[in-house]
mmCIF file of C-alpha atoms and ligand atoms in Angstrom:
data_model
loop_
_atom_site.group_PDB
_atom_site.id
_atom_site.type_symbol
_atom_site.label_atom_id
_atom_site.label_comp_id
_atom_site.label_asym_id
_atom_site.label_seq_id
_atom_site.Cartn_x
_atom_site.Cartn_y
_atom_site.Cartn_z
ATOM 1 C CA UNK A 11 77.988 127.679 89.678
ATOM 2 C CA UNK A 12 76.179 124.829 92.110
ATOM 3 C CA UNK A 13 77.279 121.124 89.868
ATOM 4 C CA UNK A 14 75.562 118.513 91.111
ATOM 5 C CA UNK A 15 77.750 114.964 91.205
ATOM 6 C CA UNK A 16 76.131 112.119 91.113
ATOM 7 C CA UNK A 17 78.046 109.586 92.167
ATOM 8 C CA UNK A 18 80.274 111.998 94.023
ATOM 9 C CA UNK A 19 81.837 109.701 96.820
ATOM 10 C CA UNK A 20 83.171 106.944 93.433
ATOM 11 C CA UNK A 21 86.650 107.151 92.297
ATOM 12 C CA UNK A 22 86.245 109.855 89.252
ATOM 13 C CA UNK A 23 83.405 111.426 90.679
ATOM 14 C CA UNK A 24 85.313 111.755 94.218
ATOM 15 C CA UNK A 25 88.512 113.437 92.333
ATOM 16 C CA UNK A 26 85.957 115.096 89.875
ATOM 17 C CA UNK A 27 84.438 116.672 93.043
ATOM 18 C CA UNK A 28 88.130 118.581 94.052
ATOM 19 C CA UNK A 29 88.597 119.601 90.802
ATOM 20 C CA UNK A 30 85.273 121.531 90.131
ATOM 21 C CA UNK A 31 86.573 122.827 93.878
ATOM 22 C CA UNK A 32 89.554 124.489 92.377
ATOM 23 C CA UNK A 33 88.439 125.396 88.779
ATOM 24 C CA UNK A 34 86.144 127.954 92.035
ATOM 25 C CA UNK A 35 82.306 125.428 91.260
ATOM 26 C CA UNK A 36 80.645 125.215 94.240
ATOM 27 C CA UNK A 37 80.183 120.734 93.458
ATOM 28 C CA UNK A 38 77.056 119.333 96.119
ATOM 29 C CA UNK A 39 77.464 115.674 96.058
ATOM 30 C CA UNK A 40 74.945 113.122 96.056
ATOM 31 C CA UNK A 41 75.266 109.396 95.763
ATOM 32 C CA UNK A 42 73.636 106.698 97.565
ATOM 33 C CA UNK A 43 77.086 104.699 98.696
ATOM 34 C CA UNK A 44 76.521 101.244 96.782
ATOM 35 C CA UNK A 45 79.243 101.418 95.785
ATOM 36 C CA UNK A 46 81.340 103.526 97.582
ATOM 37 C CA UNK A 47 81.388 104.589 101.400
ATOM 38 C CA UNK A 48 81.370 107.985 103.561
ATOM 39 C CA UNK A 49 85.502 107.429 104.225
ATOM 40 C CA UNK A 50 85.602 109.256 100.545
ATOM 41 C CA UNK A 51 84.021 112.751 102.084
ATOM 42 C CA UNK A 52 86.536 112.891 104.243
ATOM 43 C CA UNK A 53 89.618 112.650 102.035
ATOM 44 C CA UNK A 54 87.945 115.057 99.996
ATOM 45 C CA UNK A 55 87.716 117.553 102.751
ATOM 46 C CA UNK A 56 91.007 116.671 104.046
ATOM 47 C CA UNK A 57 92.442 117.987 100.163
ATOM 48 C CA UNK A 58 89.979 120.435 99.633
ATOM 49 C CA UNK A 59 89.809 121.983 102.612
ATOM 50 C CA UNK A 60 86.074 121.829 102.337
ATOM 51 C CA UNK A 61 83.009 119.729 103.607
ATOM 52 C CA UNK A 62 80.150 119.826 100.359
ATOM 53 C CA UNK A 63 76.963 119.657 101.023
ATOM 54 C CA UNK A 64 76.498 115.431 100.559
ATOM 55 C CA UNK A 65 73.447 113.393 100.608
ATOM 56 C CA UNK A 66 72.880 110.198 100.211
ATOM 57 C CA UNK A 67 70.588 109.705 97.493
ATOM 58 C CA UNK A 68 69.104 107.151 95.337
ATOM 59 C CA UNK A 69 69.062 108.443 91.880
ATOM 60 C CA UNK A 70 66.396 105.755 90.878
ATOM 61 C CA UNK A 71 64.261 107.890 93.347
ATOM 62 C CA UNK A 72 62.633 110.795 91.402
ATOM 63 C CA UNK A 73 60.571 112.571 95.057
ATOM 64 C CA UNK A 74 64.064 112.582 96.973
ATOM 65 C CA UNK A 75 65.926 113.783 93.944
ATOM 66 C CA UNK A 76 62.773 116.785 92.661
ATOM 67 C CA UNK A 77 62.831 117.763 96.552
ATOM 68 C CA UNK A 78 66.966 118.262 96.404
ATOM 69 C CA UNK A 79 66.369 120.211 93.243
ATOM 70 C CA UNK A 80 63.407 122.224 94.382
ATOM 71 C CA UNK A 81 65.954 122.638 97.808
ATOM 72 C CA UNK A 82 69.013 123.550 95.771
ATOM 73 C CA UNK A 83 69.289 125.611 92.703
ATOM 74 C CA UNK A 84 71.513 123.390 90.356
ATOM 75 C CA UNK A 85 73.715 125.160 87.406
ATOM 76 C CA UNK A 86 74.683 122.033 86.139
ATOM 77 C CA UNK A 87 74.691 117.994 86.689
ATOM 78 C CA UNK A 88 77.321 115.542 85.840
ATOM 79 C CA UNK A 89 76.725 112.305 86.726
ATOM 80 C CA UNK A 90 78.748 109.844 86.894
ATOM 81 C CA UNK A 91 76.264 107.426 89.187
ATOM 82 C CA UNK A 92 75.464 104.151 87.629
ATOM 83 C CA UNK A 93 77.028 100.171 88.213
ATOM 84 C CA UNK A 94 79.927 99.592 86.507
ATOM 85 C CA UNK A 95 81.164 96.243 86.529
ATOM 86 C CA UNK A 96 81.360 94.529 83.011
ATOM 87 C CA UNK A 97 80.878 90.848 84.103
ATOM 88 C CA UNK A 98 78.708 91.596 86.565
ATOM 89 C CA UNK A 99 76.398 93.164 83.639
ATOM 90 C CA UNK A 100 76.226 89.868 82.056
ATOM 91 C CA UNK A 101 75.099 88.298 85.135
ATOM 92 C CA UNK A 102 72.331 90.718 85.770
ATOM 93 C CA UNK A 103 71.139 92.740 82.904
ATOM 94 C CA UNK A 104 68.068 94.166 84.272
ATOM 95 C CA UNK A 105 69.719 95.435 87.337
ATOM 96 C CA UNK A 106 71.712 97.544 84.872
ATOM 97 C CA UNK A 107 69.085 98.377 82.624
ATOM 98 C CA UNK A 108 67.065 99.948 84.756
ATOM 99 C CA UNK A 109 69.635 101.634 87.106
ATOM 100 C CA UNK A 110 71.808 103.118 84.864
ATOM 101 C CA UNK A 111 68.204 103.878 82.089
ATOM 102 C CA UNK A 112 66.124 105.172 84.899
ATOM 103 C CA UNK A 113 68.245 107.583 87.119
ATOM 104 C CA UNK A 114 69.405 108.865 83.555
ATOM 105 C CA UNK A 115 65.601 109.744 83.272
ATOM 106 C CA UNK A 116 65.328 110.837 86.581
ATOM 107 C CA UNK A 117 67.702 113.431 86.776
ATOM 108 C CA UNK A 118 66.732 114.623 82.494
ATOM 109 C CA UNK A 119 63.249 115.580 83.599
ATOM 110 C CA UNK A 120 64.445 116.802 86.933
ATOM 111 C CA UNK A 121 66.786 119.227 84.392
ATOM 112 C CA UNK A 122 64.013 119.779 82.302
ATOM 113 C CA UNK A 123 61.553 120.819 85.282
ATOM 114 C CA UNK A 124 63.906 122.976 87.346
ATOM 115 C CA UNK A 125 65.744 124.788 84.575
ATOM 116 C CA UNK A 126 68.631 123.506 85.018
ATOM 117 C CA UNK A 127 71.080 123.698 81.835
ATOM 118 C CA UNK A 128 74.638 122.093 81.703
ATOM 119 C CA UNK A 129 74.493 117.943 81.674
ATOM 120 C CA UNK A 130 77.896 116.007 81.837
ATOM 121 C CA UNK A 131 77.168 112.513 80.659
ATOM 122 C CA UNK A 132 79.519 109.358 81.997
ATOM 123 C CA UNK A 133 79.947 107.233 79.057
ATOM 124 C CA UNK A 134 82.701 104.620 77.616
ATOM 125 C CA UNK A 135 84.861 103.595 74.264
ATOM 126 C CA UNK A 136 83.128 100.927 75.375
ATOM 127 C CA UNK A 137 80.398 102.101 72.936
ATOM 128 C CA UNK A 138 83.450 101.381 70.047
ATOM 129 C CA UNK A 139 83.459 97.656 70.761
ATOM 130 C CA UNK A 140 85.546 96.282 68.876
ATOM 131 C CA UNK A 141 87.005 99.087 66.217
ATOM 132 C CA UNK A 142 88.008 98.238 63.136
ATOM 133 C CA UNK A 143 90.965 101.238 62.996
ATOM 134 C CA UNK A 144 92.558 102.550 65.824
ATOM 135 C CA UNK A 145 93.003 104.892 66.986
ATOM 136 C CA UNK A 146 88.980 106.280 67.182
ATOM 137 C CA UNK A 147 87.265 109.342 67.125
ATOM 138 C CA UNK A 148 84.057 110.632 68.009
ATOM 139 C CA UNK A 149 82.866 109.718 64.353
ATOM 140 C CA UNK A 150 84.295 106.314 64.760
ATOM 141 C CA UNK A 151 81.284 104.030 64.001
ATOM 142 C CA UNK A 152 80.265 102.296 67.562
ATOM 143 C CA UNK A 153 79.097 98.716 67.875
ATOM 144 C CA UNK A 154 76.762 96.334 69.413
ATOM 145 C CA UNK A 155 77.856 96.944 73.460
ATOM 146 C CA UNK A 156 79.980 92.967 74.313
ATOM 147 C CA UNK A 157 78.415 93.598 77.521
ATOM 148 C CA UNK A 158 74.845 95.508 79.318
ATOM 149 C CA UNK A 159 76.712 97.537 80.433
ATOM 150 C CA UNK A 160 78.309 99.008 78.142
ATOM 151 C CA UNK A 161 74.906 98.464 76.289
ATOM 152 C CA UNK A 162 73.619 101.205 78.701
ATOM 153 C CA UNK A 163 76.299 103.592 77.340
ATOM 154 C CA UNK A 164 75.550 103.477 74.259
ATOM 155 C CA UNK A 165 71.323 104.072 74.772
ATOM 156 C CA UNK A 166 72.428 106.788 77.463
ATOM 157 C CA UNK A 167 73.765 108.487 74.812
ATOM 158 C CA UNK A 168 70.863 107.786 72.644
ATOM 159 C CA UNK A 169 68.440 109.122 75.444
ATOM 160 C CA UNK A 170 70.711 112.547 75.803
ATOM 161 C CA UNK A 171 70.593 113.343 72.150
ATOM 162 C CA UNK A 172 66.964 113.165 71.909
ATOM 163 C CA UNK A 173 66.073 114.399 74.756
ATOM 164 C CA UNK A 174 68.489 117.139 73.957
ATOM 165 C CA UNK A 175 66.699 117.628 70.998
ATOM 166 C CA UNK A 176 63.476 118.308 72.729
ATOM 167 C CA UNK A 177 64.846 121.757 73.460
ATOM 168 C CA UNK A 178 63.716 120.779 76.739
ATOM 169 C CA UNK A 179 66.468 124.145 77.730
ATOM 170 C CA UNK A 180 69.531 121.917 78.867
ATOM 171 C CA UNK A 181 72.774 121.912 77.051
ATOM 172 C CA UNK A 182 74.939 117.729 77.204
ATOM 173 C CA UNK A 183 78.390 116.416 76.268
ATOM 174 C CA UNK A 184 79.014 112.545 76.692
ATOM 175 C CA UNK A 185 82.438 111.870 77.537
ATOM 176 C CA UNK A 186 83.712 108.652 76.616
ATOM 177 C CA UNK A 187 85.940 107.083 78.935
ATOM 178 C CA UNK A 188 89.158 104.788 78.327
ATOM 179 C CA UNK A 189 91.000 103.533 81.274
ATOM 180 C CA UNK A 190 90.805 105.578 84.243
ATOM 181 C CA UNK A 191 93.778 104.310 86.696
ATOM 182 C CA UNK A 192 96.152 105.859 89.628
ATOM 183 C CA UNK A 193 94.578 108.348 92.748
ATOM 184 C CA UNK A 194 95.666 111.417 94.112
ATOM 185 C CA UNK A 195 98.807 112.170 94.751
ATOM 186 C CA UNK A 196 98.084 112.630 98.407
ATOM 187 C CA UNK A 197 96.523 109.091 98.765
ATOM 188 C CA UNK A 198 93.507 110.623 100.373
ATOM 189 C CA UNK A 199 91.687 109.458 97.653
ATOM 190 C CA UNK A 200 91.607 107.077 94.745
ATOM 191 C CA UNK A 201 89.885 104.108 94.015
ATOM 192 C CA UNK A 202 88.499 101.374 96.134
ATOM 193 C CA UNK A 203 86.937 98.358 94.236
ATOM 194 C CA UNK A 204 84.765 96.822 95.637
ATOM 195 C CA UNK A 205 85.486 92.725 96.319
ATOM 196 C CA UNK A 206 87.878 91.314 94.018
ATOM 197 C CA UNK A 207 88.986 93.616 91.525
ATOM 198 C CA UNK A 208 87.746 92.924 87.661
ATOM 199 C CA UNK A 209 90.082 95.688 86.743
ATOM 200 C CA UNK A 210 94.063 96.158 85.844
ATOM 201 C CA UNK A 211 95.551 98.539 87.823
ATOM 202 C CA UNK A 212 93.714 97.179 91.297
ATOM 203 C CA UNK A 213 94.710 94.205 90.895
ATOM 204 C CA UNK A 214 98.324 94.479 90.205
ATOM 205 C CA UNK A 215 98.390 97.154 93.264
ATOM 206 C CA UNK A 216 96.734 94.400 95.892
ATOM 207 C CA UNK A 217 99.083 91.654 94.393
ATOM 208 C CA UNK A 218 102.015 94.520 95.062
ATOM 209 C CA UNK A 219 100.929 94.552 98.491
ATOM 210 C CA UNK A 220 100.541 91.065 99.232
ATOM 211 C CA UNK A 221 96.359 91.123 98.872
ATOM 212 C CA UNK A 222 95.685 88.876 96.186
ATOM 213 C CA UNK A 223 99.305 85.592 96.023
ATOM 214 C CA UNK A 224 99.100 86.871 91.757
ATOM 215 C CA UNK A 225 97.945 88.440 88.404
ATOM 216 C CA UNK A 226 96.791 86.463 85.643
ATOM 217 C CA UNK A 227 97.545 88.388 82.522
ATOM 218 C CA UNK A 228 94.395 87.771 80.008
ATOM 219 C CA UNK A 229 96.058 86.640 76.735
ATOM 220 C CA UNK A 230 99.829 86.924 75.272
ATOM 221 C CA UNK A 231 98.279 85.606 71.761
ATOM 222 C CA UNK A 232 97.193 88.735 70.888
ATOM 223 C CA UNK A 233 98.347 90.602 66.959
ATOM 224 C CA UNK A 234 100.134 93.447 69.331
ATOM 225 C CA UNK A 235 104.255 94.050 69.871
ATOM 226 C CA UNK A 236 103.929 91.394 72.768
ATOM 227 C CA UNK A 237 100.175 89.810 72.046
ATOM 228 C CA UNK A 238 98.732 91.408 74.936
ATOM 229 C CA UNK A 239 95.861 93.766 75.514
ATOM 230 C CA UNK A 240 96.693 97.818 74.297
ATOM 231 C CA UNK A 241 94.111 99.989 76.086
ATOM 232 C CA UNK A 242 95.197 103.527 76.950
ATOM 233 C CA UNK A 243 95.592 104.657 80.273
ATOM 234 C CA UNK A 244 94.654 108.064 81.434
ATOM 235 C CA UNK A 245 95.281 109.037 85.090
ATOM 236 C CA UNK A 246 92.241 109.604 86.683
ATOM 237 C CA UNK A 247 92.855 113.558 87.891
ATOM 238 C CA UNK A 248 93.744 114.184 84.131
ATOM 239 C CA UNK A 249 90.008 112.391 83.681
ATOM 240 C CA UNK A 250 88.646 114.892 85.915
ATOM 241 C CA UNK A 251 89.370 117.508 84.785
ATOM 242 C CA UNK A 252 88.157 117.278 81.570
ATOM 243 C CA UNK A 253 84.811 117.217 83.264
ATOM 244 C CA UNK A 254 85.560 121.108 84.528
ATOM 245 C CA UNK A 255 86.316 121.917 80.981
ATOM 246 C CA UNK A 256 83.628 119.624 79.979
ATOM 247 C CA UNK A 257 81.081 122.277 82.008
ATOM 248 C CA UNK A 258 83.312 125.150 80.937
ATOM 249 C CA UNK A 259 82.449 124.542 77.259
ATOM 250 C CA UNK A 260 78.664 124.181 77.510
ATOM 251 C CA UNK A 261 78.413 127.542 79.756
ATOM 252 C CA UNK A 262 79.708 129.445 76.401
ATOM 253 C CA UNK A 263 77.643 127.317 74.120
ATOM 254 C CA UNK A 264 74.309 128.033 72.668
ATOM 255 C CA UNK A 265 71.371 126.144 73.572
ATOM 256 C CA UNK A 266 70.486 123.223 73.059
ATOM 257 C CA UNK A 267 74.096 121.952 72.018
ATOM 258 C CA UNK A 268 74.478 118.393 72.417
ATOM 259 C CA UNK A 269 79.053 117.009 71.392
ATOM 260 C CA UNK A 270 80.449 113.435 72.301
ATOM 261 C CA UNK A 271 84.421 113.795 73.612
ATOM 262 C CA UNK A 272 87.176 111.088 73.759
ATOM 263 C CA UNK A 273 88.468 111.622 76.442
ATOM 264 C CA UNK A 274 92.652 109.750 76.363
ATOM 265 C CA UNK A 275 96.001 110.485 76.090
ATOM 266 C CA UNK A 276 96.152 108.929 72.484
ATOM 267 C CA UNK A 277 98.662 107.185 73.828
ATOM 268 C CA UNK A 278 98.442 102.869 73.842
ATOM 269 C CA UNK A 279 100.256 100.254 75.979
ATOM 270 C CA UNK A 280 99.999 97.544 76.090
ATOM 271 C CA UNK A 281 98.833 95.297 79.691
ATOM 272 C CA UNK A 282 102.533 94.084 79.461
ATOM 273 C CA UNK A 283 104.206 97.630 79.240
ATOM 274 C CA UNK A 284 101.841 98.794 82.072
ATOM 275 C CA UNK A 285 103.014 95.960 84.768
ATOM 276 C CA UNK A 286 106.855 96.551 83.626
ATOM 277 C CA UNK A 287 106.329 100.346 84.170
ATOM 278 C CA UNK A 288 103.929 99.875 87.783
ATOM 279 C CA UNK A 289 107.728 97.345 88.285
ATOM 280 C CA UNK A 290 109.772 100.327 87.493
ATOM 281 C CA UNK A 291 109.083 103.751 88.671
ATOM 282 C CA UNK A 292 107.522 101.661 92.049
ATOM 283 C CA UNK A 293 111.097 98.862 92.238
ATOM 284 C CA UNK A 294 109.261 95.817 93.150
ATOM 285 C CA UNK A 295 108.759 92.693 91.190
ATOM 286 C CA UNK A 296 104.734 91.798 90.019
ATOM 287 C CA UNK A 297 104.148 88.419 90.642
ATOM 288 C CA UNK A 298 102.341 87.652 87.208
ATOM 289 C CA UNK A 299 101.558 84.295 85.328
ATOM 290 C CA UNK A 300 99.967 84.111 81.679
ATOM 291 C CA UNK A 301 96.766 82.773 81.459
ATOM 292 C CA UNK A 302 94.091 82.885 78.930
ATOM 293 C CA UNK A 303 92.082 85.174 77.272
ATOM 294 C CA UNK A 304 88.519 86.833 79.301
ATOM 295 C CA UNK A 305 85.844 86.856 77.798
ATOM 296 C CA UNK A 306 84.288 89.783 75.689
ATOM 297 C CA UNK A 307 87.529 91.713 75.675
ATOM 298 C CA UNK A 308 88.620 93.672 73.660
ATOM 299 C CA UNK A 309 91.734 93.251 71.737
ATOM 300 C CA UNK A 310 93.206 97.174 71.536
ATOM 301 C CA UNK A 311 91.769 100.095 71.647
ATOM 302 C CA UNK A 312 93.167 104.169 72.162
ATOM 303 C CA UNK A 313 91.891 107.337 71.889
ATOM 304 C CA UNK A 314 92.740 109.935 68.812
ATOM 305 C CA UNK A 315 92.443 112.647 71.551
ATOM 306 C CA UNK A 316 92.154 115.799 68.519
ATOM 307 C CA UNK A 317 88.943 117.060 69.046
ATOM 308 C CA UNK A 318 89.075 118.018 73.244
ATOM 309 C CA UNK A 319 92.561 119.032 72.577
ATOM 310 C CA UNK A 320 91.056 122.003 69.969
ATOM 311 C CA UNK A 321 87.578 122.294 71.060
ATOM 312 C CA UNK A 322 87.411 121.278 74.362
ATOM 313 C CA UNK A 323 91.205 122.589 75.343
ATOM 314 C CA UNK A 324 91.882 119.964 77.290
ATOM 315 C CA UNK A 325 94.497 117.322 77.327
ATOM 316 C CA UNK A 326 96.193 114.230 79.372
ATOM 317 C CA UNK A 327 99.517 116.124 81.814
ATOM 318 C CA UNK A 328 100.670 113.095 83.971
ATOM 319 C CA UNK A 329 102.160 110.025 82.868
ATOM 320 C CA UNK A 330 101.226 106.160 82.538
ATOM 321 C CA UNK A 331 103.831 105.841 85.199
ATOM 322 C CA UNK A 332 102.714 108.666 87.602
ATOM 323 C CA UNK A 333 99.445 107.261 87.478
ATOM 324 C CA UNK A 334 101.164 104.015 88.519
ATOM 325 C CA UNK A 335 102.994 105.483 91.287
ATOM 326 C CA UNK A 336 100.233 107.271 92.279
ATOM 327 C CA UNK A 337 97.921 103.907 92.650
ATOM 328 C CA UNK A 338 100.441 101.677 94.603
ATOM 329 C CA UNK A 339 101.015 105.283 97.021
ATOM 330 C CA UNK A 340 97.169 104.790 97.002
ATOM 331 C CA UNK A 341 97.190 101.085 97.944
ATOM 332 C CA UNK A 342 99.424 101.380 100.135
ATOM 333 C CA UNK A 343 97.108 104.054 102.629
ATOM 334 C CA UNK A 344 95.056 101.938 101.931
ATOM 335 C CA UNK A 345 96.890 98.779 102.724
ATOM 336 C CA UNK A 346 98.274 100.205 105.907
ATOM 337 C CA UNK A 347 95.430 101.374 107.433
HETATM 338 C C1 WQD B 510 91.911 96.195 81.005
HETATM 339 C C2 WQD B 510 92.607 94.996 80.390
HETATM 340 C C3 WQD B 510 92.880 92.328 80.281
HETATM 341 C C4 WQD B 510 92.138 92.404 84.664
HETATM 342 C C5 WQD B 510 86.923 98.438 81.354
HETATM 343 C C6 WQD B 510 85.411 98.309 81.303
HETATM 344 C C7 WQD B 510 85.419 100.370 80.460
HETATM 345 C C8 WQD B 510 86.318 101.332 81.052
HETATM 346 C C9 WQD B 510 87.365 100.711 81.943
HETATM 347 C C10 WQD B 510 84.246 102.623 82.071
HETATM 348 C C11 WQD B 510 92.256 94.363 79.454
HETATM 349 C C12 WQD B 510 93.920 93.283 80.868
HETATM 350 C C13 WQD B 510 92.582 92.954 83.681
HETATM 351 C C14 WQD B 510 93.318 91.649 85.251
HETATM 352 C C15 WQD B 510 94.689 91.047 82.938
HETATM 353 N N1 WQD B 510 85.219 101.387 82.263
HETATM 354 N N2 WQD B 510 93.545 92.847 82.596
HETATM 355 N N3 WQD B 510 94.664 90.610 84.264
HETATM 356 O O1 WQD B 510 88.205 95.118 80.182
HETATM 357 O O2 WQD B 510 89.847 97.517 79.180
HETATM 358 O O3 WQD B 510 87.176 97.959 80.258
HETATM 359 O O4 WQD B 510 87.554 99.612 82.488
HETATM 360 O O5 WQD B 510 83.721 103.267 81.287
HETATM 361 O O6 WQD B 510 83.660 100.137 80.295
HETATM 362 O O7 WQD B 510 84.660 97.741 81.058
HETATM 363 O O8 WQD B 510 89.689 97.299 81.372
HETATM 364 O O9 WQD B 510 90.894 97.260 83.983
HETATM 365 O O10 WQD B 510 89.160 95.480 83.025
HETATM 366 O O11 WQD B 510 91.108 95.309 82.138
HETATM 367 O O12 WQD B 510 95.109 90.530 82.258
HETATM 368 O O13 WQD B 510 92.834 90.840 86.026
HETATM 369 O O14 WQD B 510 93.912 94.668 81.334
HETATM 370 O O15 WQD B 510 92.239 91.284 79.890
HETATM 371 O O16 WQD B 510 93.448 93.542 78.227
HETATM 372 P P1 WQD B 510 88.645 97.099 80.085
HETATM 373 P P2 WQD B 510 90.111 96.711 82.763
#
């Protein structure tokens, strides 16, 4: 099966390309390289031993997308390409709504026109906002997103649901990610944040590598065991494998199928527990201070993952410790280059 992977040069996209190939799929990568670079393609090639087709295309470019769909007969699409910086989305909401939603609709229209039956959408646990109860299940009510980025994921899910309901001959799954961390064990691909990382783990690894003076822990007065926020940190390779499972499930489902899955480990850890694990597993001391809360942060969330375990036959296999070891090895490699 030939699968279009949009944003395939990105963090989760590149790891998913590797797992698709391992599972016998035929990935085709498109990426506009806005938030990634071509070196990633080299890393994928070194891991897989293959040169997958790559097109530098922006998913908002309907003409280029239709040309591609006419040229390559796809059996499915995994859509990662989107702007994803929460803080930036608050400053530039129109860029986020335009880029993330227009690109989605361009792809869906092309899938209907060229009879591409399977669609996997990269959604996010941010659709839950601060849940009233944790862990969250797929029926935990969504809450108004606390950022335009999060809102593009919620609206994106609604666009897909309504599109499928119109029976375009497309089936779809939305995967609600929690906090992807880590890197491929080979250290040939990993997370490449642009500029100052807003996410926790790349900031930690850059601090440990001496690229940042110190990590600030945003708040230690939350209602948790040690006062710091709780998250569901999932190894990016486990998350990548969930996309393969989603395609396999779609393949066996009836036409016009649509469903949503939480993709998390089912365990919550605090920021300080993650830091302590990072120090232990890598044998180093991290320079960090406790600072004020970051606006918009939710206190605690982690997944109840029974549905993805039982229906999609996927479960997280790697531990947070393994992810933090892989993240550090990746940082060491890119810092040495
Ligand atoms: C995690 C925790 C921070 C940086 C984001 C996106 C979400 C999803 C996952 C895509 C929080 C704390 C962080 C730092 C810190 N992405 N932190 N110091 O905010 O949970 O979610 O990534 O789907 O959409 O919003 O991730 O890594 O920014 O923060 O203390 O320098 O680490 O307060 O508690 P977040 P994060």
